[in-house]
Amino acid sequence: MWNHVCMNFPDLQINGRAGGSRYLRLAEALAAAVACGDLPLGVRLPSERDLAARLGVSRTTVASAYREIESRGLVRGHVGRGTFVCAGPEGDEAPFAWRGKLARGALRSLDPTLGHLMSWASNPEVISFAAGVPALDRFPTELFAQLTAEILRTNPAAALGHGPSEGQPRLRAAIARRFGVPRERVLVLTGAQQGLDLVARCMLDPGDAVVMDRPGYLGAIQAFRAAGAHVVGWDVLRADMGELEDLLLRYRPKLIYTNPSFQNPTGRTLPLPERQELLALAARYRTAVIEDGTYEELYFTKPPPPPLYHLDRRGVVIHVGSFSKMLAPGLRLGWLVAAEAIVGQLALVKQRTDAQTANLGQLVVAELIGGGRLDEHVRLLRAEHARRLAAMEAELERALPQRSLSYIRPEGGMYLWCRLPARMLARDLLERAIGAGIAFVNGDAFYTEDGGSGELRLCFAGVPAETIRAGVRKLAAVWEPEMGATSRVAAGVAPVV
Ligand SMILES: Cc1ncc(COP(=O)(O)O)c(C=O)c1O
């Protein structure tokens, strides 16, 4: 649609009796041509120079006329490609054409998947295996309320006044002690997603390459894309270091982004030798590494290898963490650890949209960490999430047709990454599932390029075992008709590793 030039450019009458300046008369003539369909949607207008020569007017007149109709939302200019008709004319009653005013960066953020995940998760009619939430029904509500009241009573100034952009000193100190770094290297975030966005804004120029997990966390894909980066996938399940080196050589990325423990969405954990090799490659090719450690404490029995941040001897790693999965996503609290200079720069970028993370939550969580209550809660979650995974596995086995779904059994985290039988599409299944009140995430949302149409992600952590069983039975009910059209022997309701 965006590629053809208008072959029969209409005869524009700009010298008639209509008053106003010449560029306005030209703008009116162009708008009229759009209105009557002489300039249809998607057509490319002649270059300013060509039209000026054709009409015998100055190039400035044409440029001003193009700007005028762009401001009315009728055309849109793309640098290096030309000016295209993008909308029909509007009557006086039509709402203001906001879309025509959007910045290029905003137009790169069009994927609605995250929004869907959050609305399904908060809809009581839907059993959601979609959004990544921990066992919120086990949240220490009483303790949290008690600490909140205590802080408001004893330290209202810290709770209610302004605070430093880098974060409340008590929380920075608590995170620093827990993670084993100096306090100056900690930046408190309004969620880990903010950290990814800040790093993207701070480090990426349009056109820079980023190599990231494939499939990988879709919030990271969105943050890097919005910064204008060229996002290149590295196959995380194969974790082939030769492939990673090829990508570094070919694309010379500024950043590698990886989620090495209980990865979202696959649940896989990068073994120690590969972690060391990744760091060696990053140092050799002078590429910064963003380590997303969101799930690393949520192992079932055995902790993952040490974070890349602690294995790194050269200082190439920025580590991002979150309290969303260890406590609750609604707290909107995360942190990052990086070299002091980077922390200062990121804090300056943060100030542009979020002068500081809300104080009250920071102060409560600092207390939870200090009193050892966070660790206690995380231990509880490990056991509870493992039970929920077992319930999901057992019900999938029981309710779905034999040999219909394969998945990787994770050793922690919150997700079951599943492969559908050949020819079955996750998007089709999702449509039926939503109709039946059950949600999951279609696999293609996690791919930067093509891929994932036959894969899906189920979050097993967020709902109690009984609800998991009911949800899987609902999924099975919409699965049956789907299966009729496909082979029944494609994979297996069984872990593949
Ligand atoms: C890998 C990963 N990183 C970051 C986030 C965002 O976390 P937060 O809620 O702290 O912004 C998520 C949330 O699902 C995630 O899965």
Short mmCIF file of C-alpha atoms and ligand atoms in Angstrom, two decimals:
data_model
loop_
_atom_site.label_atom_id
_atom_site.label_comp_id
_atom_site.label_asym_id
_atom_site.label_seq_id
_atom_site.Cartn_x
_atom_site.Cartn_y
_atom_site.Cartn_z
CA MET A 1 0.00 0.00 0.00
CA TRP A 2 2.80 2.40 0.80
CA ASN A 3 4.82 1.92 -2.29
CA HIS A 4 3.09 3.21 -5.39
CA VAL A 5 3.48 6.78 -6.58
CA CYS A 6 0.36 8.43 -7.89
CA MET A 7 0.56 7.66 -11.61
CA ASN A 8 -2.31 9.95 -12.67
CA PHE A 9 -1.64 12.93 -10.52
CA PRO A 10 -4.76 15.11 -10.71
CA ASP A 11 -4.86 18.47 -12.39
CA LEU A 12 -4.70 20.84 -9.47
CA GLN A 13 -6.39 24.21 -9.82
CA ILE A 14 -4.62 26.60 -7.51
CA ASN A 15 -4.99 29.89 -9.27
CA GLY A 16 -8.75 30.20 -9.09
CA ARG A 17 -10.72 32.88 -7.30
CA ALA A 18 -10.21 31.36 -3.86
CA GLY A 19 -8.42 33.81 -1.59
CA GLY A 20 -5.48 33.12 0.72
CA SER A 21 -1.88 32.47 0.02
CA ARG A 22 -0.76 30.22 -2.78
CA TYR A 23 0.41 27.41 -0.49
CA LEU A 24 -3.02 27.36 1.22
CA ARG A 25 -4.78 27.17 -2.14
CA LEU A 26 -2.49 24.30 -3.10
CA ALA A 27 -3.21 22.61 0.26
CA GLU A 28 -6.97 23.00 -0.39
CA ALA A 29 -6.60 21.53 -3.85
CA LEU A 30 -4.63 18.57 -2.48
CA ALA A 31 -7.17 18.06 0.31
CA ALA A 32 -9.99 18.13 -2.26
CA ALA A 33 -8.15 15.54 -4.37
CA VAL A 34 -7.86 13.30 -1.29
CA ALA A 35 -11.56 13.88 -0.54
CA CYS A 36 -12.81 12.84 -3.96
CA GLY A 37 -10.46 9.87 -4.16
CA ASP A 38 -8.23 11.30 -6.92
CA LEU A 39 -5.41 10.83 -4.40
CA PRO A 40 -6.29 7.53 -2.77
CA LEU A 41 -5.06 6.20 0.58
CA GLY A 42 -1.48 4.98 0.47
CA VAL A 43 -0.45 6.84 -2.65
CA ARG A 44 2.86 8.69 -2.68
CA LEU A 45 2.76 12.35 -3.64
CA PRO A 46 5.31 13.69 -6.13
CA SER A 47 8.48 15.09 -4.62
CA GLU A 48 8.35 18.78 -3.69
CA ARG A 49 10.72 19.60 -6.54
CA ASP A 50 8.63 17.71 -9.17
CA LEU A 51 5.33 19.21 -8.13
CA ALA A 52 6.83 22.69 -7.97
CA ALA A 53 8.13 22.30 -11.55
CA ARG A 54 4.83 20.86 -12.74
CA LEU A 55 2.73 23.68 -11.25
CA GLY A 56 5.18 26.47 -11.87
CA VAL A 57 5.33 27.44 -8.21
CA SER A 58 8.25 27.60 -5.79
CA ARG A 59 9.41 24.54 -3.88
CA THR A 60 8.69 26.42 -0.65
CA THR A 61 5.02 26.72 -1.67
CA VAL A 62 4.78 22.96 -2.19
CA ALA A 63 6.68 22.20 1.05
CA SER A 64 4.33 24.49 3.01
CA ALA A 65 1.26 22.92 1.39
CA TYR A 66 2.50 19.41 2.25
CA ARG A 67 3.14 20.52 5.85
CA GLU A 68 -0.36 21.98 6.03
CA ILE A 69 -2.11 18.80 4.89
CA GLU A 70 0.19 16.71 7.11
CA SER A 71 -0.97 18.78 10.08
CA ARG A 72 -4.56 17.94 9.10
CA GLY A 73 -3.65 14.24 9.26
CA LEU A 74 -4.22 13.68 5.53
CA VAL A 75 -0.66 12.76 4.57
CA ARG A 76 2.44 11.66 6.39
CA GLY A 77 6.05 12.36 5.41
CA HIS A 78 8.63 9.58 5.85
CA VAL A 79 12.27 10.65 5.73
CA GLY A 80 13.92 9.27 2.60
CA ARG A 81 10.69 7.72 1.25
CA GLY A 82 8.36 10.59 0.49
CA THR A 83 4.94 11.88 1.49
CA PHE A 84 2.00 9.47 1.52
CA VAL A 85 -1.75 9.87 1.71
CA CYS A 86 -2.68 8.35 5.05
CA ALA A 87 -6.28 9.32 5.79
CA GLY A 88 -9.47 10.53 4.22
CA PRO A 89 -10.81 14.03 4.92
CA GLU A 90 -12.80 14.72 8.05
CA GLY A 91 -16.03 16.63 8.55
CA ASP A 92 -16.32 19.30 11.22
CA GLU A 93 -17.76 16.76 13.66
CA ALA A 94 -14.89 14.30 13.27
CA PRO A 95 -12.63 13.84 16.30
CA PHE A 96 -9.17 15.41 16.19
CA ALA A 97 -6.72 13.26 14.17
CA TRP A 98 -4.31 12.42 17.00
CA ARG A 99 -2.72 9.59 15.07
CA GLY A 100 -1.30 12.03 12.59
CA LYS A 101 0.46 13.78 15.47
CA LEU A 102 2.24 10.73 16.88
CA ALA A 103 6.02 10.78 16.97
CA ARG A 104 7.89 8.11 15.04
CA GLY A 105 9.10 6.55 18.31
CA ALA A 106 5.52 6.14 19.54
CA LEU A 107 4.50 4.47 16.29
CA ARG A 108 7.11 1.80 17.02
CA SER A 109 5.18 0.82 20.18
CA LEU A 110 2.12 -0.77 18.66
CA ASP A 111 2.08 -4.27 20.17
CA PRO A 112 -1.00 -4.47 22.44
CA THR A 113 -0.05 -7.84 23.99
CA LEU A 114 1.19 -6.49 27.35
CA GLY A 115 -2.03 -4.50 27.75
CA HIS A 116 -4.11 -7.61 27.01
CA LEU A 117 -2.14 -9.62 29.56
CA MET A 118 -2.83 -7.09 32.27
CA SER A 119 -6.52 -6.74 31.50
CA TRP A 120 -7.05 -10.53 31.43
CA ALA A 121 -5.17 -10.84 34.71
CA SER A 122 -7.49 -8.34 36.38
CA ASN A 123 -10.73 -9.74 34.89
CA PRO A 124 -12.43 -12.04 37.44
CA GLU A 125 -14.31 -13.81 34.61
CA VAL A 126 -11.06 -15.05 33.11
CA ILE A 127 -8.75 -17.73 34.51
CA SER A 128 -5.45 -16.24 33.46
CA PHE A 129 -2.40 -18.33 32.66
CA ALA A 130 -1.29 -15.27 30.68
CA ALA A 131 0.23 -12.53 32.84
CA GLY A 132 3.33 -13.42 34.86
CA VAL A 133 2.11 -13.18 38.44
CA PRO A 134 3.36 -15.05 41.50
CA ALA A 135 1.04 -16.60 44.11
CA LEU A 136 -0.56 -13.31 45.18
CA ASP A 137 -3.01 -15.19 47.40
CA ARG A 138 0.04 -15.94 49.61
CA PHE A 139 1.14 -12.28 49.83
CA PRO A 140 1.92 -11.25 53.46
CA THR A 141 -0.96 -8.77 53.60
CA GLU A 142 -1.18 -8.38 57.38
CA LEU A 143 2.52 -7.75 57.77
CA PHE A 144 2.55 -5.32 54.86
CA ALA A 145 -0.38 -3.35 56.31
CA GLN A 146 1.26 -3.28 59.73
CA LEU A 147 4.59 -2.00 58.37
CA THR A 148 2.82 0.60 56.21
CA ALA A 149 0.94 1.98 59.22
CA GLU A 150 4.10 1.98 61.34
CA ILE A 151 6.11 3.89 58.72
CA LEU A 152 3.37 6.48 58.25
CA ARG A 153 3.24 6.99 62.01
CA THR A 154 6.95 7.07 62.75
CA ASN A 155 8.43 8.55 59.59
CA PRO A 156 5.77 10.53 57.68
CA ALA A 157 8.32 12.92 56.17
CA ALA A 158 10.21 10.11 54.40
CA ALA A 159 6.98 8.42 53.33
CA LEU A 160 5.11 11.46 52.06
CA GLY A 161 7.73 13.98 50.97
CA HIS A 162 9.99 14.01 47.97
CA GLY A 163 12.80 11.49 47.80
CA PRO A 164 15.97 10.97 45.79
CA SER A 165 15.62 9.74 42.19
CA GLU A 166 18.16 7.00 42.91
CA GLY A 167 15.82 5.58 45.55
CA GLN A 168 15.27 5.69 49.31
CA PRO A 169 18.65 5.27 51.03
CA ARG A 170 17.28 2.47 53.24
CA LEU A 171 16.06 0.44 50.28
CA ARG A 172 19.23 1.05 48.30
CA ALA A 173 21.26 -0.11 51.27
CA ALA A 174 19.07 -3.20 51.80
CA ILE A 175 19.28 -4.21 48.11
CA ALA A 176 23.02 -3.55 48.08
CA ARG A 177 23.60 -5.78 51.13
CA ARG A 178 21.39 -8.54 49.74
CA PHE A 179 23.01 -8.48 46.28
CA GLY A 180 26.54 -7.91 47.59
CA VAL A 181 27.44 -4.56 45.99
CA PRO A 182 28.13 -0.99 47.20
CA ARG A 183 25.01 1.10 47.72
CA GLU A 184 26.07 3.67 45.09
CA ARG A 185 25.67 1.04 42.39
CA VAL A 186 21.97 0.52 43.09
CA LEU A 187 19.21 2.43 41.33
CA VAL A 188 15.66 1.85 42.57
CA LEU A 189 13.15 1.49 39.75
CA THR A 190 9.40 1.75 39.33
CA GLY A 191 9.51 -1.87 38.09
CA ALA A 192 12.20 -3.72 36.15
CA GLN A 193 10.47 -2.68 32.93
CA GLN A 194 11.46 0.89 33.73
CA GLY A 195 15.07 -0.27 33.98
CA LEU A 196 14.96 -1.77 30.49
CA ASP A 197 13.36 1.37 29.11
CA LEU A 198 15.92 3.62 30.84
CA VAL A 199 18.83 1.57 29.52
CA ALA A 200 17.31 1.69 26.03
CA ARG A 201 16.82 5.47 26.20
CA CYS A 202 20.22 6.03 27.71
CA MET A 203 22.32 3.81 25.50
CA LEU A 204 20.63 3.27 22.15
CA ASP A 205 20.55 5.50 19.12
CA PRO A 206 18.15 4.68 16.26
CA GLY A 207 19.71 1.99 14.12
CA ASP A 208 21.90 0.49 16.87
CA ALA A 209 21.69 -3.28 17.09
CA VAL A 210 20.66 -5.24 20.19
CA VAL A 211 21.08 -9.01 20.43
CA MET A 212 18.54 -10.60 22.74
CA ASP A 213 17.01 -13.93 23.75
CA ARG A 214 14.90 -15.58 21.06
CA PRO A 215 12.20 -16.16 22.16
CA GLY A 216 12.52 -13.42 24.75
CA TYR A 217 10.70 -11.11 27.15
CA LEU A 218 8.30 -9.02 25.11
CA GLY A 219 8.65 -5.94 27.32
CA ALA A 220 12.35 -5.91 26.40
CA ILE A 221 11.56 -6.26 22.70
CA GLN A 222 9.22 -3.28 23.00
CA ALA A 223 11.67 -1.10 24.92
CA PHE A 224 14.49 -1.70 22.44
CA ARG A 225 12.23 -1.27 19.41
CA ALA A 226 10.83 1.99 20.77
CA ALA A 227 14.39 3.30 21.00
CA GLY A 228 14.74 2.61 17.27
CA ALA A 229 17.09 -0.35 17.73
CA HIS A 230 17.48 -3.20 15.30
CA VAL A 231 16.60 -6.15 17.53
CA VAL A 232 18.25 -9.45 16.59
CA GLY A 233 17.32 -12.77 18.22
CA TRP A 234 19.75 -15.34 19.66
CA ASP A 235 18.24 -18.82 20.05
CA VAL A 236 18.15 -19.32 23.83
CA LEU A 237 17.18 -22.97 23.82
CA ARG A 238 20.18 -23.94 21.72
CA ALA A 239 22.39 -21.42 23.56
CA ASP A 240 25.01 -21.90 20.87
CA MET A 241 28.00 -19.66 21.61
CA GLY A 242 29.17 -19.93 17.98
CA GLU A 243 25.85 -18.40 16.90
CA LEU A 244 26.23 -15.64 19.49
CA GLU A 245 29.71 -14.83 18.24
CA ASP A 246 28.48 -14.75 14.64
CA LEU A 247 25.76 -12.28 15.64
CA LEU A 248 28.25 -10.09 17.49
CA LEU A 249 30.56 -10.09 14.50
CA ARG A 250 27.84 -9.45 11.98
CA TYR A 251 25.73 -6.85 13.78
CA ARG A 252 28.25 -5.28 16.19
CA PRO A 253 25.45 -4.72 18.75
CA LYS A 254 25.69 -2.15 21.48
CA LEU A 255 23.85 -4.41 23.93
CA ILE A 256 23.19 -8.05 24.62
CA TYR A 257 20.00 -8.58 26.64
CA THR A 258 19.47 -11.90 28.37
CA ASN A 259 17.33 -13.36 31.10
CA PRO A 260 19.64 -16.22 32.10
CA SER A 261 17.72 -17.90 34.94
CA PHE A 262 14.26 -19.48 34.48
CA GLN A 263 13.87 -17.38 31.39
CA ASN A 264 10.68 -15.72 30.30
CA PRO A 265 9.15 -17.39 28.30
CA THR A 266 11.03 -20.72 27.99
CA GLY A 267 11.96 -21.32 31.64
CA ARG A 268 15.49 -22.37 30.62
CA THR A 269 18.59 -21.55 32.68
CA LEU A 270 21.94 -20.77 31.11
CA PRO A 271 24.61 -23.12 32.54
CA LEU A 272 27.77 -21.76 34.15
CA PRO A 273 30.23 -22.44 31.28
CA GLU A 274 27.91 -20.66 28.80
CA ARG A 275 27.60 -17.73 31.22
CA GLN A 276 31.36 -17.44 31.33
CA GLU A 277 31.63 -17.71 27.58
CA LEU A 278 28.95 -15.07 27.03
CA LEU A 279 30.87 -12.66 29.26
CA ALA A 280 34.12 -13.40 27.46
CA LEU A 281 32.45 -12.70 24.10
CA ALA A 282 30.86 -9.50 25.41
CA ALA A 283 34.26 -8.28 26.65
CA ARG A 284 36.00 -9.30 23.39
CA TYR A 285 33.46 -7.45 21.23
CA ARG A 286 33.05 -4.57 23.70
CA THR A 287 29.33 -5.11 24.07
CA ALA A 288 27.43 -4.21 27.23
CA VAL A 289 25.26 -6.96 28.75
CA ILE A 290 21.86 -6.35 30.32
CA GLU A 291 21.20 -9.23 32.67
CA ASP A 292 17.55 -9.55 33.60
CA GLY A 293 17.50 -11.42 36.90
CA THR A 294 13.75 -11.15 37.47
CA TYR A 295 13.23 -14.87 38.21
CA GLU A 296 16.61 -15.95 39.57
CA GLU A 297 15.51 -16.38 43.19
CA LEU A 298 12.39 -18.32 42.27
CA TYR A 299 14.07 -21.75 41.92
CA PHE A 300 12.25 -24.83 43.18
CA THR A 301 15.09 -26.76 44.82
CA LYS A 302 18.48 -25.78 43.41
CA PRO A 303 19.68 -22.20 42.88
CA PRO A 304 20.81 -21.29 39.35
CA PRO A 305 24.50 -20.50 38.67
CA PRO A 306 25.70 -17.10 39.97
CA PRO A 307 24.38 -14.00 38.18
CA LEU A 308 26.44 -12.74 35.24
CA TYR A 309 26.99 -9.57 37.27
CA HIS A 310 29.01 -11.47 39.88
CA LEU A 311 30.92 -13.53 37.30
CA ASP A 312 31.87 -10.41 35.34
CA ARG A 313 35.45 -9.20 35.86
CA ARG A 314 35.38 -6.39 33.30
CA GLY A 315 32.35 -4.42 34.38
CA VAL A 316 30.28 -5.02 31.22
CA VAL A 317 27.07 -6.07 33.00
CA ILE A 318 24.03 -4.07 34.11
CA HIS A 319 21.84 -6.27 36.33
CA VAL A 320 18.09 -5.63 36.52
CA GLY A 321 15.92 -7.08 39.30
CA SER A 322 12.27 -6.92 40.31
CA PHE A 323 10.08 -7.30 43.38
CA SER A 324 7.15 -8.05 41.05
CA LYS A 325 7.68 -11.80 41.11
CA MET A 326 9.06 -12.09 44.67
CA LEU A 327 6.23 -10.00 46.14
CA ALA A 328 3.66 -8.45 43.80
CA PRO A 329 3.69 -6.67 40.41
CA GLY A 330 1.27 -4.03 41.69
CA LEU A 331 3.96 -2.66 44.02
CA ARG A 332 5.83 -1.44 40.91
CA LEU A 333 9.22 -1.84 42.48
CA GLY A 334 12.46 -3.01 40.94
CA TRP A 335 16.14 -2.11 40.91
CA LEU A 336 19.23 -2.21 38.82
CA VAL A 337 22.88 -2.57 39.68
CA ALA A 338 25.52 -0.99 37.46
CA ALA A 339 28.76 1.02 37.50
CA GLU A 340 28.27 4.21 39.50
CA ALA A 341 28.59 6.51 36.47
CA ILE A 342 25.84 4.62 34.66
CA VAL A 343 23.59 4.72 37.72
CA GLY A 344 23.95 8.51 37.81
CA GLN A 345 23.18 8.85 34.10
CA LEU A 346 20.18 6.51 34.31
CA ALA A 347 18.85 8.47 37.31
CA LEU A 348 18.98 11.65 35.20
CA VAL A 349 17.01 9.96 32.41
CA LYS A 350 14.54 8.58 34.96
CA GLN A 351 13.88 12.10 36.26
CA ARG A 352 12.39 13.07 32.91
CA THR A 353 9.32 10.88 33.39
CA ASP A 354 9.39 9.66 36.97
CA ALA A 355 11.14 11.98 39.39
CA GLN A 356 11.27 9.21 41.98
CA THR A 357 9.76 5.82 42.73
CA ALA A 358 6.93 6.04 45.30
CA ASN A 359 8.40 6.23 48.82
CA LEU A 360 5.96 4.19 50.84
CA GLY A 361 6.46 0.91 48.99
CA GLN A 362 10.23 1.42 49.06
CA LEU A 363 10.25 1.90 52.82
CA VAL A 364 8.03 -1.11 53.48
CA VAL A 365 10.11 -3.38 51.26
CA ALA A 366 13.31 -2.14 52.94
CA GLU A 367 11.80 -3.31 56.25
CA LEU A 368 10.78 -6.66 54.74
CA ILE A 369 14.32 -7.22 53.50
CA GLY A 370 15.97 -6.05 56.73
CA GLY A 371 13.84 -8.29 58.93
CA GLY A 372 14.47 -11.37 56.78
CA ARG A 373 10.76 -11.48 55.91
CA LEU A 374 11.31 -11.17 52.17
CA ASP A 375 13.55 -14.25 52.17
CA GLU A 376 10.94 -16.10 54.18
CA HIS A 377 8.25 -15.20 51.65
CA VAL A 378 10.43 -16.19 48.71
CA ARG A 379 10.98 -19.62 50.34
CA LEU A 380 7.22 -20.00 50.63
CA LEU A 381 6.74 -19.04 46.96
CA ARG A 382 9.33 -21.58 45.79
CA ALA A 383 7.38 -24.43 47.36
CA GLU A 384 3.96 -23.08 46.34
CA HIS A 385 4.96 -22.48 42.71
CA ALA A 386 6.44 -25.98 42.47
CA ARG A 387 3.12 -27.42 43.71
CA ARG A 388 1.22 -25.37 41.12
CA LEU A 389 3.48 -26.54 38.33
CA ALA A 390 2.90 -30.15 39.40
CA ALA A 391 -0.87 -29.54 39.37
CA MET A 392 -0.71 -28.04 35.89
CA GLU A 393 1.41 -30.87 34.52
CA ALA A 394 -0.88 -33.53 35.99
CA GLU A 395 -4.02 -31.87 34.63
CA LEU A 396 -2.54 -31.33 31.16
CA GLU A 397 -1.67 -35.02 31.13
CA ARG A 398 -5.17 -35.98 32.25
CA ALA A 399 -7.28 -33.55 30.20
CA LEU A 400 -5.54 -33.12 26.86
CA PRO A 401 -5.45 -35.76 24.16
CA GLN A 402 -2.50 -38.12 24.30
CA ARG A 403 0.67 -36.81 22.65
CA SER A 404 -0.73 -33.40 21.84
CA LEU A 405 1.45 -30.89 23.67
CA SER A 406 5.16 -30.87 24.41
CA TYR A 407 6.90 -28.60 26.86
CA ILE A 408 10.08 -27.97 28.74
CA ARG A 409 9.77 -28.63 32.47
CA PRO A 410 11.41 -25.65 34.23
CA GLU A 411 13.44 -25.86 37.44
CA GLY A 412 11.98 -22.58 38.68
CA GLY A 413 10.36 -19.38 37.50
CA MET A 414 6.71 -19.22 36.55
CA TYR A 415 6.23 -20.48 32.99
CA LEU A 416 5.55 -23.59 30.99
CA TRP A 417 6.64 -23.07 27.39
CA CYS A 418 4.58 -25.39 25.21
CA ARG A 419 4.72 -26.55 21.61
CA LEU A 420 1.48 -27.39 19.82
CA PRO A 421 1.06 -30.21 17.32
CA ALA A 422 2.06 -29.46 13.74
CA ARG A 423 -0.34 -27.12 11.88
CA MET A 424 -2.10 -26.03 15.07
CA LEU A 425 -1.84 -22.28 15.66
CA ALA A 426 -1.62 -20.73 19.12
CA ARG A 427 -3.57 -17.66 17.99
CA ASP A 428 -6.52 -19.82 16.86
CA LEU A 429 -6.50 -21.70 20.13
CA LEU A 430 -6.26 -18.44 22.10
CA GLU A 431 -9.33 -17.05 20.36
CA ARG A 432 -11.37 -20.07 21.44
CA ALA A 433 -9.82 -20.06 24.89
CA ILE A 434 -10.69 -16.42 25.55
CA GLY A 435 -14.26 -17.22 24.52
CA ALA A 436 -14.27 -19.94 27.17
CA GLY A 437 -12.79 -17.63 29.85
CA ILE A 438 -9.21 -18.84 29.81
CA ALA A 439 -6.12 -16.88 28.78
CA PHE A 440 -2.52 -17.67 27.86
CA VAL A 441 0.06 -15.93 25.68
CA ASN A 442 0.57 -16.92 22.05
CA GLY A 443 4.22 -17.71 21.36
CA ASP A 444 4.79 -15.28 18.50
CA ALA A 445 4.58 -12.36 20.96
CA PHE A 446 8.06 -13.37 22.19
CA TYR A 447 9.77 -13.37 18.82
CA THR A 448 11.52 -10.41 17.23
CA GLU A 449 11.25 -11.97 13.79
CA ASP A 450 8.93 -14.72 12.53
CA GLY A 451 8.38 -17.67 14.81
CA GLY A 452 6.34 -18.96 17.69
CA SER A 453 3.03 -19.49 15.89
CA GLY A 454 2.87 -23.07 17.19
CA GLU A 455 4.05 -22.21 20.71
CA LEU A 456 2.39 -20.77 23.79
CA ARG A 457 3.25 -19.73 27.34
CA LEU A 458 1.29 -20.81 30.39
CA CYS A 459 1.96 -19.12 33.73
CA PHE A 460 1.42 -21.73 36.45
CA ALA A 461 2.25 -19.52 39.44
CA GLY A 462 -0.60 -17.06 39.70
CA VAL A 463 -3.65 -19.20 40.47
CA PRO A 464 -4.24 -21.88 43.12
CA ALA A 465 -4.01 -25.56 42.13
CA GLU A 466 -7.78 -26.04 42.06
CA THR A 467 -8.22 -23.11 39.64
CA ILE A 468 -5.35 -24.43 37.52
CA ARG A 469 -7.20 -27.73 37.17
CA ALA A 470 -10.43 -25.96 36.20
CA GLY A 471 -8.54 -23.77 33.70
CA VAL A 472 -6.79 -26.68 32.03
CA ARG A 473 -10.13 -28.49 31.71
CA LYS A 474 -11.57 -25.39 29.99
CA LEU A 475 -8.58 -25.33 27.68
CA ALA A 476 -9.12 -29.00 26.89
CA ALA A 477 -12.75 -28.29 26.05
CA VAL A 478 -11.78 -25.80 23.32
CA TRP A 479 -8.87 -27.97 22.27
CA GLU A 480 -10.88 -30.98 21.11
CA PRO A 481 -12.49 -29.45 18.01
CA GLU A 482 -9.13 -27.95 17.10
CA MET A 483 -7.46 -31.34 17.29
CA GLY A 484 -9.94 -32.83 14.84
CA ALA A 485 -8.28 -30.86 12.08
CA THR A 486 -4.75 -31.88 12.99
CA SER A 487 -2.62 -34.92 13.54
CA ARG A 488 -3.06 -36.54 16.94
CA VAL A 489 0.47 -37.83 17.05
CA ALA A 490 2.54 -34.71 16.66
CA ALA A 491 4.18 -34.37 20.05
CA GLY A 492 3.41 -35.54 23.56
CA VAL A 493 1.84 -34.23 26.75
CA ALA A 494 5.18 -34.74 28.33
CA PRO A 495 8.26 -32.80 29.21
CA VAL A 496 10.84 -32.87 26.45
CA VAL A 497 13.74 -32.27 28.83
C1 LIG B 1 12.02 -11.01 32.22
C2 LIG B 1 11.22 -9.90 32.77
N1 LIG B 1 11.80 -8.72 32.99
C3 LIG B 1 11.12 -7.67 33.47
C4 LIG B 1 9.78 -7.78 33.77
C5 LIG B 1 9.05 -6.56 34.27
O1 LIG B 1 8.99 -6.57 35.64
P1 LIG B 1 8.36 -5.35 36.48
O2 LIG B 1 6.98 -5.77 36.84
O3 LIG B 1 9.25 -5.24 37.68
O4 LIG B 1 8.39 -4.14 35.63
C6 LIG B 1 9.12 -8.99 33.56
C7 LIG B 1 7.70 -9.10 33.83
O5 LIG B 1 7.03 -10.03 33.46
C8 LIG B 1 9.86 -10.08 33.04
O6 LIG B 1 9.30 -11.25 32.81
#
